[in-house]
Amino acid sequence: MTDVDHVLRAQVRHINDLVLRLGEHVTVVSGQVSAVDARQAQTQDALRRLREDFLTFVQETQRANNVQRAETRIGVIKDELEHEFGHHKTVRRTAVGILQAFDIGLVSEQTVRAISEDLMLRTPRYWLAPVLVALASWASDEEDLCGRAVGEAFRRSPGRTSLFFALVLRRQGRTDVAVRWLRHFLNVQDPNRLGREFAVILESAAQGAFGGAGKELVRRRLTSWRGRMLTDGAAAGRQIGRWRAEVESLRTPSADAEFPRLAALSPDWPALDAVLSSARAHERLVEKYRTIMEREPLPEDRIEDAVDDILDRLVSTHDADELPLFRDLALNEAIVAAGGDLAHARSAADRDAAALEETLDYLTLQTTSALTPDSIGVSSATQRMAVAACRPFLSQAHDEFGLAYRGSIPADVRVTFGSSHTIGARTFDLPAWSGSFARPLEELQADLGAHWDAHGRPFVQSLGYQWQGTAAALAGTVLAILFVAGRIDLGFAVVTAVVVGAVWGLVLRIRFRRAAQAQRLAREHLEQAKQVSLRQLAEAAAELTDWHTAFRSAETFSSEARKFIAGLSAAGQAPAPFDSRTVTPPSGAVR
C-alpha cells in the first residue's frame, strides 16, 4: 500500500504539473492569437492603403504617359504643318506687306512682281498665291495678267478671293465697288454651309470696314438668314446646347473642403454639391460676360490699319487641307492642359470642335465667334456683337440650366454611420445606421446613441470569459480524481482534488480578470466612438444649415444674371469704330 500510495502521489504531482503547464500554454497561445489577430488587422489595413496608393500611382502614371505622348505628338504635328504648309505662312505675310509697300512707295513694282511670281511657283494649289500675282499686275496696269490671276484665285477659293479684293478696294477708298463685291459674295453664300472665311464678314461689320452702306447690307442679309434658320428647331437647339455647355462650364469646383462633415456622412452630398456648384455659376456668368461687353475695343488710328488687320485674319484662315492636323493638334494640346485626363481633354476639345470644321452654318459661326473668338480669328468687337446676337440662345440655355439643378435638390437629406473599430484582437463593425435631417437633431442623436448601445453591448458581453465550459471540465476532473484515488486513499484523493481545483481556479481567475479588463477597455472605446459619432452628426447638421445659407446667397445672382442677359441686345448696338470714316488713298496707292 505504501508503494501504491507513493505511485499515486507521484501521478497526482505529475497531473498537477501538467495542469499548470497547460494553463501556462493556454495563456501563451491566447496571447499569440491576440498578437496574430492584431497583426492581421494591421496587415489588412496596410494592404488597403497599399492598394489605394497603387491605384493612385497607376492613374498618375497613365496621365503622365498621356501628357508625354501628347507633347510628342504636338511636336510631330507642328513639324508636319511646317513641312506641308509652312510656305503658306510666307505667302500670308507677303500679301498685306505688298499693300503696305505700295502705300509708302519703297518697293519697286519689279520686286513685287518677282516675289509674287516666285511664291506662285512654290505654292501651286494655294489660293493666295495668284492673288499676289493679281496685285502685282494690277499695280503695273497689266489688265490681262491681272484678270487671269484673279480668275485662277477664284477657281481655287471664290469666297476668300471675293472678300480679299472687296477689302483691298475698301482700303483704297473705292467703297462703292467694294460693296458691289461684297454683295456678289453674299448672294452666292449658303447660310447652312458657310466657309470659314465668313468670320471676316462678321469682323468687317463689327469694325465698320465697309462703311455704313456695307454694314447695312451685311445686317439685312444676316437678319434674313437668321430669321430663316430660326424656323429650324434643330439648328436653334444646337446653339442652345452649346450655350448650355458654356453655362455649365462656369460651375464652381466641389465644395468638399467647405462642408467636410456633410461630404463624409451624407449619401446625398454629391447632389447637394452639384446644386451649389451650379447655383454659384450665375455670378461667374455675369462677371465673365460683363467684362466682355464692357471692354472697349481700341480701334486703329487709321481705317487702313483696321482693314489690314482684317486682311490678316482672312489670309491666316486655315485651308481645308490643314484642318485635320489642327484638329489633332487641338486635342493633344487639350490633353496637356488637362494634365493627361483624356475624358476632360476630349470634352474640352469637343466644345471647340466647331471652330475647326470646314464649313459652318451661320448660327454656329455666330456662336463660335461669341464663345471662342480666337479659334476663328475675330476681335473683341466682333465677339461683343456675336454675344448680343446670341442672347435668345443664352437666355434659354440659362433658364434650362436653372430648372435642371433646382429640380435635382434632394427632397430629403440623409446621414449614415457605419464604422469598424479594432479593439484588442477583435474587430467591432457597427452596422449601418441611417437618419434623415427632416427629423429634429435631438431625435437623431438619441436614435444614433441607441443604435450604438444596441450593437455595442452584445460585443462587450462577448468579450467576457466563458467559464461554464471550463467549470464543467474542472468538475469532471475533480470527480474523476475522487473516484479513482478515493478507492485507494480517500484522504489523499480529497487533498489531490483540492490542489487541482485550486490550480484550475487560479487559472480561471486570471482569465476572468483578463476578460473583464478587455470588456472595460472595449466599453470605454465604444463609448468614445459613440460620442464622436454624435458630435459628427451635430456638425453635419450645422453644415447643412450653412449649405442652405450658401445656396440662397448664390441664388440671388440668378435674377441678376437674367437681367444682364435681357440687356445684351442693347449692349450690342454700339456703333462700329469706322462707321463714318472715309479713306484717303495715299499717293503711292494702286489704282
XYZ file of C-alpha atoms in Angstrom:
591
model
C 0.000 0.000 0.000
C 2.881 2.316 0.727
C 4.242 1.694 -2.748
C 0.838 2.294 -4.282
C 0.422 5.459 -2.260
C 3.803 6.656 -3.426
C 2.918 5.981 -7.064
C -0.435 7.762 -6.741
C 1.158 10.782 -5.145
C 3.742 10.913 -7.948
C 0.991 10.686 -10.550
C -1.030 13.425 -8.860
C 2.047 15.671 -8.792
C 2.613 14.870 -12.442
C -1.017 15.704 -13.261
C -0.715 18.906 -11.264
C 2.394 19.885 -13.219
C 0.643 19.098 -16.457
C -2.337 21.243 -15.447
C -0.060 24.139 -14.539
C 1.869 23.844 -17.765
C -1.391 23.560 -19.685
C -2.603 26.757 -18.080
C 0.643 28.495 -18.991
C 0.424 27.178 -22.550
C -3.184 28.339 -22.850
C -2.137 31.790 -21.668
C 0.757 31.888 -24.133
C -1.400 30.658 -27.006
C -4.099 33.179 -26.141
C -1.509 35.965 -26.264
C -0.152 34.651 -29.526
C -3.645 34.502 -31.062
C -4.260 38.069 -29.948
C -0.957 39.147 -31.498
C -1.784 37.304 -34.737
C -5.218 38.956 -34.888
C -3.660 42.359 -34.306
C -1.026 41.747 -36.979
C -3.720 40.526 -39.363
C -5.744 43.696 -38.827
C -2.616 45.793 -39.360
C -1.755 43.793 -42.483
C -5.235 44.264 -43.922
C -5.075 47.991 -43.224
C -1.621 48.199 -44.809
C -2.841 46.238 -47.849
C -5.801 48.574 -48.210
C -3.543 51.634 -48.098
C -1.116 49.933 -50.479
C -3.943 49.236 -52.924
C -5.126 52.842 -52.765
C -1.573 54.118 -53.245
C -1.049 51.688 -56.128
C -4.237 52.767 -57.895
C -3.259 56.420 -57.427
C 0.206 55.680 -58.767
C -1.243 53.864 -61.792
C -3.596 56.754 -62.540
C -0.827 59.341 -62.185
C 1.488 57.232 -64.345
C -1.180 56.889 -67.027
C -1.801 60.627 -67.030
C 1.925 61.379 -67.163
C 2.255 58.978 -70.098
C -0.715 60.623 -71.796
C 0.917 64.034 -71.400
C 4.241 62.736 -72.678
C 2.630 61.152 -75.743
C 0.591 64.302 -76.391
C 3.675 66.523 -76.172
C 5.493 64.234 -78.586
C 2.517 64.269 -80.929
C 2.310 68.074 -80.752
C 5.909 68.306 -81.919
C 5.235 65.871 -84.766
C 2.105 67.762 -85.865
C 3.877 71.120 -85.825
C 6.739 69.675 -87.858
C 4.242 68.260 -90.330
C 2.417 71.585 -90.567
C 5.691 73.359 -91.150
C 6.787 70.831 -93.764
C 3.467 70.615 -95.619
C 2.106 74.138 -95.190
C 4.985 76.263 -93.944
C 5.209 78.027 -97.300
C 1.655 79.294 -96.749
C 2.981 81.481 -93.913
C 5.352 83.226 -96.292
C 2.539 83.951 -98.727
C 0.320 85.235 -95.906
C 2.978 87.575 -94.570
C 3.671 88.860 -98.079
C 0.050 89.659 -99.011
C -0.574 92.585 -96.670
C 3.105 93.587 -96.898
C 2.680 94.267 -100.618
C -0.257 96.613 -99.966
C 1.657 98.494 -97.285
C 4.680 98.679 -99.570
C 2.525 100.295 -102.247
C 1.289 102.808 -99.649
C 4.714 104.177 -98.889
C 6.285 103.541 -102.293
C 9.523 101.992 -101.004
C 9.381 98.815 -103.103
C 9.550 98.712 -106.874
C 6.877 97.043 -108.968
C 9.513 94.716 -110.416
C 10.456 93.477 -106.946
C 6.832 92.889 -106.011
C 6.204 91.028 -109.246
C 9.287 88.854 -108.831
C 8.305 87.916 -105.277
C 4.697 87.163 -106.211
C 5.695 85.002 -109.176
C 8.211 83.109 -107.041
C 5.571 82.380 -104.398
C 3.151 81.327 -107.128
C 5.641 78.676 -108.213
C 6.254 77.483 -104.649
C 2.574 77.165 -103.686
C 0.805 75.775 -106.749
C -2.509 74.958 -105.001
C -2.818 77.846 -102.522
C -5.493 80.425 -103.342
C -3.483 83.390 -102.084
C -0.556 82.883 -104.473
C -2.406 84.023 -107.645
C -3.898 86.869 -105.604
C -0.365 88.214 -105.102
C 0.254 87.981 -108.853
C -3.012 89.861 -109.413
C -1.921 92.626 -107.022
C 1.442 92.975 -108.723
C -0.095 93.080 -112.235
C -2.795 95.487 -111.015
C -0.129 97.856 -109.786
C 1.634 97.562 -113.177
C -1.601 98.122 -115.182
C -1.292 94.686 -116.791
C -5.005 94.078 -117.172
C -4.818 90.747 -118.987
C -2.435 89.165 -116.478
C -4.438 90.599 -113.599
C -7.648 89.118 -114.974
C -6.124 85.686 -115.442
C -4.642 85.778 -111.929
C -7.982 86.784 -110.412
C -9.692 84.005 -112.361
C -7.236 81.413 -111.034
C -7.667 82.702 -107.481
C -11.464 82.401 -107.882
C -11.083 78.859 -109.133
C -9.155 77.931 -106.005
C -11.272 79.824 -103.450
C -14.116 82.035 -104.706
C -15.202 83.218 -101.277
C -11.821 84.263 -99.940
C -10.832 85.876 -103.201
C -14.039 87.954 -103.257
C -13.523 89.098 -99.697
C -9.875 89.874 -100.255
C -10.497 92.189 -103.199
C -13.532 93.745 -101.512
C -11.297 94.679 -98.570
C -8.487 95.870 -100.827
C -10.893 98.132 -102.723
C -12.290 99.468 -99.445
C -8.719 100.060 -98.332
C -8.129 102.129 -101.433
C -11.218 104.233 -100.797
C -13.328 102.679 -103.553
C -16.267 101.950 -101.268
C -18.957 101.606 -103.931
C -17.014 98.949 -105.828
C -16.101 97.205 -102.583
C -19.782 97.000 -101.608
C -20.634 95.531 -105.036
C -18.027 92.827 -104.499
C -19.445 92.274 -101.043
C -22.994 91.923 -102.404
C -21.794 89.468 -105.026
C -20.102 87.435 -102.311
C -23.202 87.377 -100.096
C -25.509 86.434 -102.987
C -23.748 83.134 -103.591
C -23.467 82.116 -99.946
C -25.456 79.271 -98.401
C -26.145 80.161 -94.759
C -26.133 76.456 -93.907
C -22.651 75.895 -95.395
C -20.525 78.985 -94.902
C -16.790 78.828 -95.419
C -14.535 79.601 -92.503
C -13.600 82.877 -94.169
C -17.113 84.165 -93.440
C -15.906 85.132 -89.968
C -14.235 88.049 -91.768
C -17.700 89.345 -92.702
C -18.642 89.495 -89.024
C -15.343 91.187 -88.244
C -15.834 93.734 -91.050
C -19.358 94.529 -89.855
C -18.155 94.961 -86.270
C -15.338 97.290 -87.365
C -17.398 99.185 -89.952
C -14.763 98.270 -92.506
C -17.159 98.615 -95.474
C -18.709 101.844 -94.279
C -22.338 102.479 -93.498
C -23.646 101.025 -96.767
C -21.646 97.834 -96.386
C -22.663 97.390 -92.763
C -26.340 97.833 -93.638
C -26.034 95.327 -96.480
C -24.481 92.773 -94.133
C -27.032 93.464 -91.390
C -30.019 92.916 -93.703
C -28.581 89.722 -95.122
C -27.691 88.271 -91.715
C -31.110 89.180 -90.318
C -32.761 87.401 -93.236
C -30.630 84.298 -92.756
C -31.226 84.288 -89.051
C -34.981 84.508 -89.454
C -35.000 81.560 -91.862
C -32.698 79.404 -89.745
C -34.568 80.002 -86.509
C -37.570 78.250 -88.007
C -35.441 75.101 -87.895
C -35.771 73.880 -84.321
C -32.750 71.588 -84.674
C -30.449 74.457 -85.703
C -31.566 76.601 -82.785
C -31.359 73.622 -80.445
C -27.712 73.061 -81.346
C -26.846 76.622 -80.372
C -28.818 76.381 -77.139
C -26.889 73.211 -76.384
C -23.549 74.972 -76.891
C -24.595 77.848 -74.644
C -25.856 75.356 -72.073
C -22.404 73.749 -72.087
C -20.868 77.210 -71.705
C -23.026 77.987 -68.652
C -22.249 74.595 -67.124
C -18.517 75.154 -67.657
C -18.799 78.104 -65.252
C -19.823 75.897 -62.328
C -17.516 76.223 -59.357
C -15.301 73.381 -58.090
C -16.524 70.936 -55.464
C -17.243 72.338 -52.005
C -15.994 69.211 -50.185
C -13.466 71.242 -48.224
C -16.135 73.778 -47.273
C -18.531 71.150 -45.895
C -16.249 68.224 -44.930
C -18.534 66.542 -42.385
C -21.583 66.636 -44.644
C -19.485 65.349 -47.540
C -18.256 62.420 -45.447
C -21.548 61.350 -43.867
C -24.386 62.149 -46.269
C -25.093 59.929 -49.295
C -26.939 62.923 -50.746
C -23.836 65.119 -50.683
C -22.949 64.624 -54.395
C -26.369 66.044 -55.326
C -26.046 68.911 -52.814
C -22.532 69.672 -54.062
C -23.647 69.734 -57.698
C -26.574 72.031 -56.889
C -24.410 74.530 -55.012
C -21.737 74.439 -57.720
C -24.410 75.160 -60.335
C -26.008 77.968 -58.339
C -22.654 79.682 -57.997
C -22.255 79.691 -61.795
C -24.630 82.687 -62.091
C -22.154 85.081 -60.535
C -19.306 83.819 -62.710
C -21.501 84.117 -65.815
C -22.296 87.752 -65.094
C -18.658 88.573 -64.299
C -17.326 86.933 -67.469
C -19.763 88.433 -69.948
C -19.977 91.817 -68.281
C -16.219 92.055 -68.754
C -16.632 91.099 -72.432
C -19.447 93.554 -73.113
C -17.870 96.440 -71.198
C -14.425 96.004 -72.745
C -13.992 98.961 -75.058
C -12.314 97.967 -78.309
C -9.246 100.017 -79.133
C -9.576 100.873 -82.840
C -6.595 101.600 -85.005
C -5.800 105.225 -85.680
C -6.377 104.678 -89.397
C -9.038 102.605 -91.095
C -6.325 101.341 -93.422
C -4.671 99.662 -90.458
C -8.001 98.165 -89.364
C -8.599 96.777 -92.842
C -5.067 95.384 -92.857
C -5.847 93.562 -89.586
C -8.976 92.087 -91.168
C -6.981 91.067 -94.213
C -4.510 89.369 -91.890
C -7.372 87.384 -90.384
C -8.657 86.446 -93.827
C -5.364 85.209 -95.219
C -4.473 83.458 -91.949
C -7.600 81.285 -92.002
C -6.624 77.625 -92.197
C -7.246 75.864 -95.500
C -9.347 72.705 -95.614
C -6.198 70.615 -96.099
C -4.774 71.960 -92.846
C -7.854 71.378 -90.684
C -7.323 67.655 -89.837
C -3.874 68.443 -88.483
C -5.151 71.407 -86.491
C -7.957 69.280 -85.015
C -5.383 66.704 -83.947
C -3.192 69.483 -82.558
C -6.109 70.960 -80.583
C -6.904 67.587 -78.978
C -3.310 66.944 -77.919
C -2.929 70.460 -76.537
C -6.122 69.881 -74.545
C -4.616 66.645 -73.146
C -1.536 68.537 -71.978
C -3.690 71.312 -70.476
C -5.818 68.708 -68.644
C -2.762 67.026 -67.147
C -3.360 63.788 -69.049
C -7.067 63.428 -68.172
C -8.342 62.081 -71.520
C -12.056 62.423 -70.735
C -11.695 66.050 -69.673
C -9.464 66.796 -72.680
C -11.909 65.294 -75.181
C -14.759 67.237 -73.600
C -12.787 70.491 -73.883
C -11.749 69.705 -77.473
C -15.340 68.867 -78.442
C -16.552 72.224 -77.148
C -14.195 73.988 -79.581
C -14.529 71.482 -82.415
C -16.942 73.662 -84.395
C -14.206 76.240 -84.945
C -12.193 73.694 -86.933
C -14.970 72.488 -89.235
C -14.536 73.130 -92.948
C -17.982 74.715 -93.253
C -20.319 76.138 -90.630
C -23.898 77.307 -90.629
C -24.440 80.961 -89.806
C -25.813 80.371 -86.303
C -22.875 78.116 -85.416
C -20.419 80.670 -86.769
C -22.065 83.363 -84.680
C -21.999 81.232 -81.528
C -18.363 80.306 -82.137
C -17.489 83.996 -82.513
C -19.115 84.635 -79.138
C -17.664 81.679 -77.238
C -14.222 81.117 -78.769
C -13.333 84.186 -80.866
C -9.638 83.330 -81.004
C -10.368 79.981 -82.634
C -11.705 81.673 -85.777
C -9.663 84.851 -85.527
C -12.201 87.579 -84.707
C -11.693 90.534 -82.427
C -13.347 91.512 -79.162
C -15.614 93.916 -81.069
C -16.960 91.004 -83.126
C -17.316 88.915 -80.001
C -19.463 91.607 -78.379
C -21.706 91.757 -81.425
C -21.982 87.949 -81.544
C -22.808 87.656 -77.832
C -25.590 90.202 -78.246
C -26.955 88.341 -81.288
C -26.913 85.061 -79.347
C -28.925 86.499 -76.463
C -32.024 84.304 -77.094
C -29.894 81.152 -77.076
C -28.071 82.183 -73.918
C -31.328 83.148 -72.220
C -32.990 79.813 -72.924
C -29.854 77.863 -72.002
C -29.625 79.790 -68.725
C -33.269 79.097 -67.902
C -32.927 75.382 -68.686
C -29.762 75.221 -66.606
C -31.533 76.763 -63.603
C -34.549 74.475 -63.882
C -32.311 71.420 -64.117
C -30.259 71.970 -60.994
C -33.162 73.266 -58.923
C -35.100 70.151 -59.825
C -32.247 67.991 -58.555
C -32.239 69.387 -54.998
C -32.720 66.349 -52.695
C -36.125 66.365 -51.034
C -34.668 64.568 -48.029
C -31.050 64.844 -46.901
C -29.906 61.665 -45.185
C -26.944 60.874 -42.987
C -25.374 57.466 -42.449
C -22.974 55.961 -39.952
C -21.173 52.643 -40.160
C -17.667 52.184 -38.847
C -15.134 49.499 -37.988
C -13.079 49.509 -34.769
C -10.165 47.264 -33.789
C -10.344 46.575 -30.077
C -7.500 44.362 -28.883
C -7.590 41.239 -31.001
C -11.253 41.738 -32.021
C -12.923 43.947 -34.590
C -16.245 45.654 -33.936
C -18.262 46.551 -37.045
C -21.052 48.981 -36.329
C -23.962 48.089 -38.643
C -25.061 50.892 -40.945
C -27.378 53.448 -39.408
C -29.306 55.968 -41.461
C -31.286 59.002 -40.434
C -32.990 61.952 -42.062
C -32.297 65.599 -41.301
C -36.014 66.159 -41.682
C -36.196 64.962 -38.059
C -35.023 67.139 -35.148
C -31.354 66.786 -34.287
C -32.152 65.639 -30.738
C -34.180 62.704 -32.079
C -31.423 61.749 -34.485
C -28.796 61.812 -31.760
C -30.967 59.730 -29.430
C -31.610 57.216 -32.204
C -27.924 57.021 -33.126
C -26.915 56.624 -29.461
C -29.435 53.806 -29.024
C -28.044 52.172 -32.179
C -24.543 52.249 -30.707
C -25.747 50.820 -27.391
C -27.828 48.093 -29.014
C -24.891 46.750 -31.011
C -22.040 47.668 -28.666
C -23.484 45.908 -25.601
C -23.502 42.383 -27.145
C -19.974 42.939 -28.425
C -18.733 43.874 -24.938
C -20.539 40.891 -23.446
C -18.921 38.592 -25.982
C -15.516 39.596 -24.599
C -16.408 38.159 -21.139
C -14.792 34.909 -20.035
C -16.992 31.915 -20.838
C -16.327 29.948 -17.622
C -19.143 27.426 -17.952
C -17.200 25.008 -20.164
C -14.057 25.309 -18.047
C -16.055 24.804 -14.815
C -17.643 21.672 -16.229
C -14.212 20.299 -17.165
C -12.902 21.142 -13.686
C -15.826 19.420 -12.038
C -15.299 16.347 -14.185
C -11.589 16.248 -13.345
C -12.214 16.596 -9.596
C -14.834 13.845 -9.644
C -12.501 11.606 -11.614
C -9.706 12.117 -9.070
C -12.080 11.430 -6.173
C -13.409 8.360 -7.857
C -10.061 6.852 -8.866
C -7.895 7.919 -5.927
C -10.711 7.576 -3.359
C -10.886 3.871 -3.903
C -7.267 3.634 -2.679
C -6.923 6.506 -0.222
C -9.847 8.834 0.328
C -7.800 11.415 2.224
C -5.203 11.563 -0.479
C -7.976 11.844 -3.104
C -9.539 14.805 -1.299
C -6.199 16.574 -1.000
C -5.425 15.950 -4.635
C -8.860 17.201 -5.737
C -8.435 20.350 -3.659
C -4.998 21.050 -5.154
C -6.198 20.527 -8.714
C -9.304 22.624 -8.059
C -7.172 25.416 -6.556
C -4.815 25.446 -9.532
C -7.626 25.472 -12.031
C -9.416 28.109 -10.010
C -6.331 30.297 -10.213
C -6.251 29.879 -13.973
C -9.951 30.713 -14.168
C -9.458 33.791 -12.039
C -6.606 35.049 -14.240
C -8.639 34.532 -17.357
C -11.713 36.126 -15.847
C -9.808 39.229 -14.775
C -8.186 39.489 -18.199
C -11.584 39.250 -19.908
C -13.059 41.821 -17.517
C -10.200 44.188 -18.361
C -10.858 43.683 -22.073
C -14.535 44.413 -21.517
C -13.758 47.601 -19.630
C -11.412 48.850 -22.384
C -13.917 47.929 -25.095
C -16.711 49.701 -23.238
C -14.587 52.854 -22.937
C -13.516 52.682 -26.600
C -17.066 52.241 -27.870
C -18.367 54.999 -25.644
C -15.741 57.384 -27.018
C -16.592 56.314 -30.572
C -20.285 56.873 -29.870
C -19.638 60.394 -28.571
C -17.509 61.140 -31.656
C -20.376 59.968 -33.879
C -22.892 62.124 -32.005
C -20.600 65.121 -32.339
C -20.112 64.444 -36.052
C -23.875 64.208 -36.506
C -24.291 67.631 -34.912
C -21.520 69.063 -37.112
C -23.159 67.641 -40.236
C -26.478 69.220 -39.227
C -24.758 72.588 -38.745
C -23.052 72.289 -42.122
C -26.398 71.547 -43.787
C -27.705 74.812 -42.352
C -24.620 76.569 -43.733
C -25.208 74.913 -47.107
C -28.717 76.320 -47.289
C -27.348 79.768 -46.462
C -24.687 79.487 -49.174
C -27.253 78.248 -51.712
C -29.630 81.146 -51.025
C -26.737 83.577 -51.355
C -25.719 82.070 -54.710
C -29.314 82.095 -55.939
C -29.531 85.870 -55.527
C -27.293 86.176 -58.605
C -29.777 84.208 -60.722
C -32.130 87.180 -61.142
C -29.141 89.450 -61.763
C -27.967 87.087 -64.490
C -31.418 87.121 -66.138
C -31.493 90.925 -66.139
C -27.991 91.061 -67.568
C -28.858 88.623 -70.369
C -32.044 90.550 -71.175
C -29.979 93.709 -71.633
C -27.463 92.165 -74.034
C -29.350 93.212 -77.154
C -28.976 96.899 -76.367
C -25.337 96.368 -75.399
C -24.632 95.010 -78.877
C -25.871 98.081 -80.707
C -22.755 100.193 -80.125
C -21.560 101.901 -83.324
C -18.625 100.376 -85.144
C -15.334 102.262 -84.819
C -15.170 103.225 -88.515
C -18.860 103.530 -89.454
C -18.448 107.076 -90.731
C -14.794 107.047 -91.689
C -13.639 107.514 -95.242
C -10.377 106.501 -96.800
C -7.957 108.845 -98.463
C -5.691 106.724 -100.622
C -2.010 107.570 -100.253
C -0.108 108.933 -103.183
C 1.521 105.597 -103.921
C -1.693 103.559 -103.832
C -2.667 101.221 -106.615
C -5.434 102.308 -108.929
